[in-house]
Amino acid sequence: MAFKLDAKIPAGALADKWSNHKAAIKVVSPANKRKLDIIIVGTGLGGASAAASLGELGYNVKVFCIQDSPRRAHSIAAQGGINAAKNYQNDNDSVYRLFYDTIKGGDYRAREANVYRLAEVSNLIIDQCVAQGVPFAREYGGLLANRSFGGAQVSRTFYARGQTGQQLLLGAYAALNKEIAAGSVKSYPRHEMLDIVIEDGEAKGIIARNLVTGEIERHGAHAVVIATGGYGNVFFLSTNAMASNGSAAFQCYRKGAGFANPCFTQIHPTCIPVHGDQQSKLTLMSESLRNDGRIWVPKKIEDVKAIRSGAKKPSDIAEEDRDYYLERRYPAFGNLVPRDVASRAAKERCDAGFGVNETGLAVFLDFKTAIERLGKEIIKQRYGNLFDMYEEITDVSPYEQPMQIFPAVHYTMGGIWVDYNLMTTIPGLYAIGEANFSDHGANRLGASALMQGLADGYFVLPYTIGDYLSKKIQAPKVKTDTKAFDEAEKSVKERIAKLLSINGKQSVDDIHKKLGHIMWENVGMARTKESLERAITEIQALRKEFWKDVKVVGKADDFNVELEKALRLADFLELGELMARDALNREESCGGHFRSEHQTEEGEALRHDDKFAYAAVWEYKGMDQAPEMTQEALDYEFTHRAQRNYKD
Amino acid sequence: MNFTLKIWRQKDAKSQGAFETYKVENISADTSFLEMLDILNNDLVHQGKEPVAFDHDCREGICGMCSLHIDGRAHGPGDGATTCQIYMRKFKDGATITIEPWRSAAFPVIKDLVVNRGAYDQILQAGGFVSVRTNSVPDGNAIPIAKADADESMDAAACVGCGACAATCKNGSAMLFVAARVSSLAKLPQGRVEGARRAKAMVAKMDELGFGNCTNTGACQAECPKQISIAHIARLNREFLSAKLDD
């Protein structure tokens, strides 16, 4: 049965839609809010801000996270900044320009109405965070400072050194603490959601595992919000935190929620290259570095060889022998092209044999020109912590020699399908932040993830969830001794027992590395029909291998990290196949999704708007069954879909 | 490189723990300390043994999850780095490395090297926030803040809440952690409004949870992975005293 998708986009002019919608949706009175329970899973920027705001409104909120404290969610690691259309720099920025840059940056595969709303509330976020005491960077006059990020020709990114995500999350976490202290929010750290409970077609609660005791718990609520981030760790190596996973989202998909555009993965251009095969994690170097750093490889192949052999240092290569290939190919945006464009350009040079390290998979990010222009002290002020981190990891000082960088998996634009209210195809089940699919199309611009997480949590969900809950004011407390809860708990326990009983020969990490390899080689920066078909076959085989040969040590009723990882990998092994299927279906290139068969003569992504101007929404049909796809047409009423141009 | 590891193993909060010895071999100097433990754990799983439980997540030095006492130092050798940012090139080939959990009465061991740092959350819940509602705020540029003050606030706000300060302090004091939050907000006009209440409530909660007193040894500052200065403790003391004098 295909989905009957209704995005519930309000009528009217683009700039009026959100106002009109807010006026039209229902609200819940303070007395009734006290009777309503909401579960929020995840405490990153989306989850923490939503929990704090909903608690403040008077709802009873339970908030869950897998870390030992809500403050450690992976939003904390975002470095560069957060966008807003304040126009404080007087460079002709506006809500419309932020909207337009985001829609274009996403290669015209996001919803106009959602993106406009995001741009519209962006300014409120900055005000909110300042009031919470977030120490944003300031100018000498005491006002807020800005810098530039990829895909924009204005300076609209607010930042707190290279730790913007940390500071924004500490702001949201503080707001959450205020509500925990007030008793409106109850926090469940070291808890992992393992299933969503659906009764009468509506979300009624979750099954969670206490990660300390292993106890399986039932939690009921009138609405459930998924704020668990993205699924980039399907690639094993990514910039995501080690425990970041796609399981909560995948449980929703398994129980009937639509999963949209799973193949839209962001490969971030500036990460520290992979070394050896013992690595567990990749490290991101902030996009803000591209404000002053210039990306290049040598023009001559003999220089490449000399650098690889150590005969020459990068600083020995004369200016005229360097190929600043982003500046060459994209004069208008230069080093600040969007991430997908920068990543593909690096791949193109490395594929042509110009990669500058022994693996041939690295390019230079050089601060020589900036240090000459501004002095070492200014560069140190701007990027000191990033330079130190780079030196700690690689033993090379970026003040002396250029950084070596290469693209790595960073963010997933795809996610749970939501309507304009951020509700999934299951009534009462919401998805916010990176966990949903709605705002970034096929490529997310830098400094927009923080914006979306906080927009959803502070300024969108607290209103839209009221529209649904207004119909629940007569509903009693959700009972957890029902058949639906019994069945969900039973299936979770059976899954755990099964994993512990296999006692095969391969560790969870052994199999996860194999999955990562299949994904990176076949569903990575460039994809073809052949590579995707190969990925599907290989993942299916690997999944069988997993369920026959994985070795999960330890017990169910204990602190057991191997079991946690096995449960997450089981879901990644299905999600990886879904990503490949989605990529196979989408016979065009757009944003981060690059099908080699579909490119312009200059090697740019070639969209086919006549056939693929839709979000692909997938419906689960069983572990070894092909999922069914429903299209949500993306009608562009207000912008003209053009070939993305960052050249002039 | 090859190493001998002496690692604290403890089944749960109630059990007695003990050191066990392990060998790891052929470790690249570019491997991070936690990747070295990943390699050990993968070997243990292959042998059918329970891997060593340790906390970690972002591996970029910002989430504050990792928390190992290595050769007697919180977060191991090197200054201004969390455990996840320590690379094996910092150790001598063939070295014996001792790995323990945080040792602090207020952070009980959960298992092996994993401790419960919920006390830090509780201290912040006591007052580590500005009481503003969502959407009830002025424009971001309505309150100019001197760059020096914003920078100093940011210095303190860099705290990752890892617990190294309390775990290092001979008195088990959480003063640097509390000071970082109080001082960060005290430097901003937004935080001043509730300054007195905040300082009193957070200090009272810290005392209630069993953290010790500060005797200004400076050990916390030396081991803080974010190099937060004890000058913030001085500011906390000033905030606290002036709040008490007003009582």
PDB file of N, CA and C in Angstrom, chain B residues 101-167:
ATOM      1  N   PRO B 101      39.955   4.234  36.085  1.00  0.00           N
ATOM      2  CA  PRO B 101      38.830   5.177  35.953  1.00  0.00           C
ATOM      3  C   PRO B 101      39.098   6.420  36.797  1.00  0.00           C
ATOM      4  N   TRP B 102      38.259   7.457  36.652  1.00  0.00           N
ATOM      5  CA  TRP B 102      38.317   8.599  37.573  1.00  0.00           C
ATOM      6  C   TRP B 102      38.185   8.052  38.984  1.00  0.00           C
ATOM      7  N   ARG B 103      38.989   8.581  39.874  1.00  0.00           N
ATOM      8  CA  ARG B 103      38.871   8.194  41.284  1.00  0.00           C
ATOM      9  C   ARG B 103      38.264   9.372  42.041  1.00  0.00           C
ATOM     10  N   SER B 104      36.994   9.302  42.312  1.00  0.00           N
ATOM     11  CA  SER B 104      36.341  10.370  43.059  1.00  0.00           C
ATOM     12  C   SER B 104      35.094   9.796  43.716  1.00  0.00           C
ATOM     13  N   ALA B 105      34.906  10.116  44.989  1.00  0.00           N
ATOM     14  CA  ALA B 105      33.748   9.579  45.712  1.00  0.00           C
ATOM     15  C   ALA B 105      32.438   9.979  45.033  1.00  0.00           C
ATOM     16  N   ALA B 106      32.454  11.158  44.393  1.00  0.00           N
ATOM     17  CA  ALA B 106      31.217  11.644  43.777  1.00  0.00           C
ATOM     18  C   ALA B 106      30.963  11.025  42.400  1.00  0.00           C
ATOM     19  N   PHE B 107      31.951  10.279  41.873  1.00  0.00           N
ATOM     20  CA  PHE B 107      31.790   9.618  40.557  1.00  0.00           C
ATOM     21  C   PHE B 107      31.930   8.097  40.733  1.00  0.00           C
ATOM     22  N   PRO B 108      30.905   7.407  41.226  1.00  0.00           N
ATOM     23  CA  PRO B 108      31.047   5.959  41.439  1.00  0.00           C
ATOM     24  C   PRO B 108      31.275   5.198  40.131  1.00  0.00           C
ATOM     25  N   VAL B 109      32.078   4.152  40.221  1.00  0.00           N
ATOM     26  CA  VAL B 109      32.352   3.332  39.034  1.00  0.00           C
ATOM     27  C   VAL B 109      31.083   2.570  38.647  1.00  0.00           C
ATOM     28  N   ILE B 110      30.781   2.561  37.352  1.00  0.00           N
ATOM     29  CA  ILE B 110      29.662   1.765  36.825  1.00  0.00           C
ATOM     30  C   ILE B 110      30.181   0.408  36.380  1.00  0.00           C
ATOM     31  N   LYS B 111      31.263   0.440  35.624  1.00  0.00           N
ATOM     32  CA  LYS B 111      31.902  -0.793  35.177  1.00  0.00           C
ATOM     33  C   LYS B 111      33.298  -0.457  34.631  1.00  0.00           C
ATOM     34  N   ASP B 112      34.280  -1.275  34.960  1.00  0.00           N
ATOM     35  CA  ASP B 112      35.654  -1.073  34.488  1.00  0.00           C
ATOM     36  C   ASP B 112      36.095   0.400  34.613  1.00  0.00           C
ATOM     37  N   LEU B 113      36.181   1.082  33.459  1.00  0.00           N
ATOM     38  CA  LEU B 113      36.699   2.447  33.434  1.00  0.00           C
ATOM     39  C   LEU B 113      35.582   3.481  33.312  1.00  0.00           C
ATOM     40  N   VAL B 114      34.332   3.017  33.398  1.00  0.00           N
ATOM     41  CA  VAL B 114      33.183   3.909  33.221  1.00  0.00           C
ATOM     42  C   VAL B 114      32.674   4.363  34.587  1.00  0.00           C
ATOM     43  N   VAL B 115      32.518   5.675  34.749  1.00  0.00           N
ATOM     44  CA  VAL B 115      31.988   6.188  36.022  1.00  0.00           C
ATOM     45  C   VAL B 115      30.696   6.964  35.777  1.00  0.00           C
ATOM     46  N   ASN B 116      29.977   7.203  36.876  1.00  0.00           N
ATOM     47  CA  ASN B 116      28.733   7.970  36.822  1.00  0.00           C
ATOM     48  C   ASN B 116      29.025   9.419  37.193  1.00  0.00           C
ATOM     49  N   ARG B 117      28.872  10.324  36.220  1.00  0.00           N
ATOM     50  CA  ARG B 117      29.142  11.743  36.467  1.00  0.00           C
ATOM     51  C   ARG B 117      27.855  12.549  36.591  1.00  0.00           C
ATOM     52  N   GLY B 118      26.770  11.854  36.935  1.00  0.00           N
ATOM     53  CA  GLY B 118      25.474  12.540  37.060  1.00  0.00           C
ATOM     54  C   GLY B 118      25.510  13.715  38.022  1.00  0.00           C
ATOM     55  N   ALA B 119      26.453  13.681  38.974  1.00  0.00           N
ATOM     56  CA  ALA B 119      26.540  14.782  39.942  1.00  0.00           C
ATOM     57  C   ALA B 119      26.787  16.117  39.249  1.00  0.00           C
ATOM     58  N   TYR B 120      27.537  16.095  38.146  1.00  0.00           N
ATOM     59  CA  TYR B 120      27.801  17.353  37.427  1.00  0.00           C
ATOM     60  C   TYR B 120      26.506  17.906  36.793  1.00  0.00           C
ATOM     61  N   ASP B 121      25.688  17.011  36.280  1.00  0.00           N
ATOM     62  CA  ASP B 121      24.391  17.465  35.761  1.00  0.00           C
ATOM     63  C   ASP B 121      23.574  18.108  36.879  1.00  0.00           C
ATOM     64  N   GLN B 122      23.592  17.463  38.043  1.00  0.00           N
ATOM     65  CA  GLN B 122      22.783  17.979  39.162  1.00  0.00           C
ATOM     66  C   GLN B 122      23.245  19.356  39.611  1.00  0.00           C
ATOM     67  N   ILE B 123      24.561  19.578  39.580  1.00  0.00           N
ATOM     68  CA  ILE B 123      25.067  20.904  39.978  1.00  0.00           C
ATOM     69  C   ILE B 123      24.558  21.971  39.000  1.00  0.00           C
ATOM     70  N   LEU B 124      24.578  21.634  37.705  1.00  0.00           N
ATOM     71  CA  LEU B 124      24.118  22.627  36.718  1.00  0.00           C
ATOM     72  C   LEU B 124      22.609  22.839  36.812  1.00  0.00           C
ATOM     73  N   GLN B 125      21.888  21.772  37.156  1.00  0.00           N
ATOM     74  CA  GLN B 125      20.441  21.923  37.316  1.00  0.00           C
ATOM     75  C   GLN B 125      20.100  22.856  38.479  1.00  0.00           C
ATOM     76  N   ALA B 126      21.040  22.971  39.425  1.00  0.00           N
ATOM     77  CA  ALA B 126      20.781  23.827  40.583  1.00  0.00           C
ATOM     78  C   ALA B 126      20.811  25.315  40.227  1.00  0.00           C
ATOM     79  N   GLY B 127      21.404  25.661  39.082  1.00  0.00           N
ATOM     80  CA  GLY B 127      21.441  27.089  38.766  1.00  0.00           C
ATOM     81  C   GLY B 127      22.336  27.488  37.602  1.00  0.00           C
ATOM     82  N   GLY B 128      22.855  26.540  36.877  1.00  0.00           N
ATOM     83  CA  GLY B 128      23.781  26.852  35.789  1.00  0.00           C
ATOM     84  C   GLY B 128      23.092  27.282  34.509  1.00  0.00           C
ATOM     85  N   PHE B 129      22.117  28.165  34.634  1.00  0.00           N
ATOM     86  CA  PHE B 129      21.361  28.598  33.437  1.00  0.00           C
ATOM     87  C   PHE B 129      20.902  30.035  33.620  1.00  0.00           C
ATOM     88  N   VAL B 130      20.478  30.647  32.499  1.00  0.00           N
ATOM     89  CA  VAL B 130      19.832  31.954  32.552  1.00  0.00           C
ATOM     90  C   VAL B 130      18.339  31.679  32.378  1.00  0.00           C
ATOM     91  N   SER B 131      17.525  32.197  33.270  1.00  0.00           N
ATOM     92  CA  SER B 131      16.089  31.876  33.227  1.00  0.00           C
ATOM     93  C   SER B 131      15.360  32.706  32.177  1.00  0.00           C
ATOM     94  N   VAL B 132      15.584  32.356  30.901  1.00  0.00           N
ATOM     95  CA  VAL B 132      14.813  33.021  29.838  1.00  0.00           C
ATOM     96  C   VAL B 132      13.941  31.992  29.161  1.00  0.00           C
ATOM     97  N   ARG B 133      12.750  32.394  28.801  1.00  0.00           N
ATOM     98  CA  ARG B 133      11.844  31.530  28.061  1.00  0.00           C
ATOM     99  C   ARG B 133      12.174  31.581  26.581  1.00  0.00           C
ATOM    100  N   THR B 134      11.829  30.515  25.879  1.00  0.00           N
ATOM    101  CA  THR B 134      11.954  30.529  24.432  1.00  0.00           C
ATOM    102  C   THR B 134      11.105  31.671  23.879  1.00  0.00           C
ATOM    103  N   ASN B 135      11.707  32.477  23.026  1.00  0.00           N
ATOM    104  CA  ASN B 135      11.011  33.536  22.291  1.00  0.00           C
ATOM    105  C   ASN B 135      10.743  34.793  23.105  1.00  0.00           C
ATOM    106  N   SER B 136      11.165  34.838  24.364  1.00  0.00           N
ATOM    107  CA  SER B 136      10.898  36.023  25.176  1.00  0.00           C
ATOM    108  C   SER B 136      12.209  36.766  25.403  1.00  0.00           C
ATOM    109  N   VAL B 137      12.819  37.196  24.301  1.00  0.00           N
ATOM    110  CA  VAL B 137      14.178  37.728  24.378  1.00  0.00           C
ATOM    111  C   VAL B 137      14.336  38.940  23.456  1.00  0.00           C
ATOM    112  N   PRO B 138      15.284  39.839  23.760  1.00  0.00           N
ATOM    113  CA  PRO B 138      15.537  40.980  22.874  1.00  0.00           C
ATOM    114  C   PRO B 138      16.420  40.610  21.676  1.00  0.00           C
ATOM    115  N   ASP B 139      16.596  41.538  20.771  1.00  0.00           N
ATOM    116  CA  ASP B 139      17.458  41.316  19.611  1.00  0.00           C
ATOM    117  C   ASP B 139      18.895  41.020  20.062  1.00  0.00           C
ATOM    118  N   GLY B 140      19.555  40.159  19.305  1.00  0.00           N
ATOM    119  CA  GLY B 140      20.907  39.732  19.668  1.00  0.00           C
ATOM    120  C   GLY B 140      21.888  40.879  19.824  1.00  0.00           C
ATOM    121  N   ASN B 141      21.702  41.950  19.072  1.00  0.00           N
ATOM    122  CA  ASN B 141      22.625  43.079  19.165  1.00  0.00           C
ATOM    123  C   ASN B 141      22.138  44.174  20.111  1.00  0.00           C
ATOM    124  N   ALA B 142      21.044  43.890  20.839  1.00  0.00           N
ATOM    125  CA  ALA B 142      20.511  44.915  21.742  1.00  0.00           C
ATOM    126  C   ALA B 142      21.410  45.119  22.966  1.00  0.00           C
ATOM    127  N   ILE B 143      22.182  44.072  23.308  1.00  0.00           N
ATOM    128  CA  ILE B 143      23.058  44.188  24.476  1.00  0.00           C
ATOM    129  C   ILE B 143      24.513  44.110  23.999  1.00  0.00           C
ATOM    130  N   PRO B 144      25.177  45.236  23.792  1.00  0.00           N
ATOM    131  CA  PRO B 144      26.596  45.156  23.403  1.00  0.00           C
ATOM    132  C   PRO B 144      27.419  44.581  24.558  1.00  0.00           C
ATOM    133  N   ILE B 145      28.364  43.728  24.233  1.00  0.00           N
ATOM    134  CA  ILE B 145      29.237  43.130  25.256  1.00  0.00           C
ATOM    135  C   ILE B 145      30.676  43.345  24.802  1.00  0.00           C
ATOM    136  N   ALA B 146      31.487  43.906  25.671  1.00  0.00           N
ATOM    137  CA  ALA B 146      32.881  44.168  25.326  1.00  0.00           C
ATOM    138  C   ALA B 146      33.541  42.872  24.876  1.00  0.00           C
ATOM    139  N   LYS B 147      34.333  42.953  23.820  1.00  0.00           N
ATOM    140  CA  LYS B 147      34.966  41.765  23.257  1.00  0.00           C
ATOM    141  C   LYS B 147      35.763  41.016  24.325  1.00  0.00           C
ATOM    142  N   ALA B 148      36.470  41.769  25.171  1.00  0.00           N
ATOM    143  CA  ALA B 148      37.293  41.122  26.193  1.00  0.00           C
ATOM    144  C   ALA B 148      36.426  40.300  27.144  1.00  0.00           C
ATOM    145  N   ASP B 149      35.247  40.831  27.487  1.00  0.00           N
ATOM    146  CA  ASP B 149      34.352  40.096  28.387  1.00  0.00           C
ATOM    147  C   ASP B 149      33.793  38.850  27.702  1.00  0.00           C
ATOM    148  N   ALA B 150      33.383  39.003  26.445  1.00  0.00           N
ATOM    149  CA  ALA B 150      32.862  37.846  25.704  1.00  0.00           C
ATOM    150  C   ALA B 150      33.944  36.778  25.576  1.00  0.00           C
ATOM    151  N   ASP B 151      35.192  37.224  25.319  1.00  0.00           N
ATOM    152  CA  ASP B 151      36.293  36.264  25.177  1.00  0.00           C
ATOM    153  C   ASP B 151      36.548  35.530  26.497  1.00  0.00           C
ATOM    154  N   GLU B 152      36.495  36.264  27.603  1.00  0.00           N
ATOM    155  CA  GLU B 152      36.748  35.634  28.901  1.00  0.00           C
ATOM    156  C   GLU B 152      35.604  34.676  29.249  1.00  0.00           C
ATOM    157  N   SER B 153      34.401  35.078  28.912  1.00  0.00           N
ATOM    158  CA  SER B 153      33.256  34.190  29.126  1.00  0.00           C
ATOM    159  C   SER B 153      33.434  32.902  28.336  1.00  0.00           C
ATOM    160  N   MET B 154      33.908  33.050  27.100  1.00  0.00           N
ATOM    161  CA  MET B 154      34.132  31.884  26.238  1.00  0.00           C
ATOM    162  C   MET B 154      35.252  30.999  26.792  1.00  0.00           C
ATOM    163  N   ASP B 155      36.309  31.621  27.346  1.00  0.00           N
ATOM    164  CA  ASP B 155      37.393  30.822  27.949  1.00  0.00           C
ATOM    165  C   ASP B 155      36.815  29.861  28.989  1.00  0.00           C
ATOM    166  N   ALA B 156      35.928  30.369  29.810  1.00  0.00           N
ATOM    167  CA  ALA B 156      35.347  29.539  30.870  1.00  0.00           C
ATOM    168  C   ALA B 156      34.347  28.543  30.299  1.00  0.00           C
ATOM    169  N   ALA B 157      33.607  28.982  29.258  1.00  0.00           N
ATOM    170  CA  ALA B 157      32.555  28.129  28.686  1.00  0.00           C
ATOM    171  C   ALA B 157      33.129  26.944  27.917  1.00  0.00           C
ATOM    172  N   ALA B 158      34.457  26.935  27.718  1.00  0.00           N
ATOM    173  CA  ALA B 158      35.066  25.823  26.982  1.00  0.00           C
ATOM    174  C   ALA B 158      35.042  24.517  27.770  1.00  0.00           C
ATOM    175  N   CYS B 159      34.684  24.579  29.053  1.00  0.00           N
ATOM    176  CA  CYS B 159      34.615  23.376  29.902  1.00  0.00           C
ATOM    177  C   CYS B 159      33.770  22.296  29.227  1.00  0.00           C
ATOM    178  N   VAL B 160      34.311  21.077  29.188  1.00  0.00           N
ATOM    179  CA  VAL B 160      33.577  19.974  28.560  1.00  0.00           C
ATOM    180  C   VAL B 160      32.906  19.065  29.600  1.00  0.00           C
ATOM    181  N   GLY B 161      33.038  19.409  30.883  1.00  0.00           N
ATOM    182  CA  GLY B 161      32.345  18.631  31.918  1.00  0.00           C
ATOM    183  C   GLY B 161      32.829  17.203  32.037  1.00  0.00           C
ATOM    184  N   CYS B 162      34.119  16.992  31.801  1.00  0.00           N
ATOM    185  CA  CYS B 162      34.624  15.616  31.792  1.00  0.00           C
ATOM    186  C   CYS B 162      34.836  15.066  33.193  1.00  0.00           C
ATOM    187  N   GLY B 163      35.099  15.953  34.155  1.00  0.00           N
ATOM    188  CA  GLY B 163      35.314  15.496  35.529  1.00  0.00           C
ATOM    189  C   GLY B 163      36.773  15.374  35.919  1.00  0.00           C
ATOM    190  N   ALA B 164      37.697  15.712  35.021  1.00  0.00           N
ATOM    191  CA  ALA B 164      39.125  15.575  35.335  1.00  0.00           C
ATOM    192  C   ALA B 164      39.507  16.420  36.547  1.00  0.00           C
ATOM    193  N   CYS B 165      38.870  17.581  36.711  1.00  0.00           N
ATOM    194  CA  CYS B 165      39.227  18.476  37.816  1.00  0.00           C
ATOM    195  C   CYS B 165      38.947  17.808  39.159  1.00  0.00           C
ATOM    196  N   ALA B 166      37.736  17.301  39.327  1.00  0.00           N
ATOM    197  CA  ALA B 166      37.391  16.663  40.599  1.00  0.00           C
ATOM    198  C   ALA B 166      38.176  15.370  40.798  1.00  0.00           C
ATOM    199  N   ALA B 167      38.432  14.662  39.696  1.00  0.00           N
ATOM    200  CA  ALA B 167      39.158  13.391  39.798  1.00  0.00           C
ATOM    201  C   ALA B 167      40.626  13.614  40.149  1.00  0.00           C
TER     202      ALA B 167
END
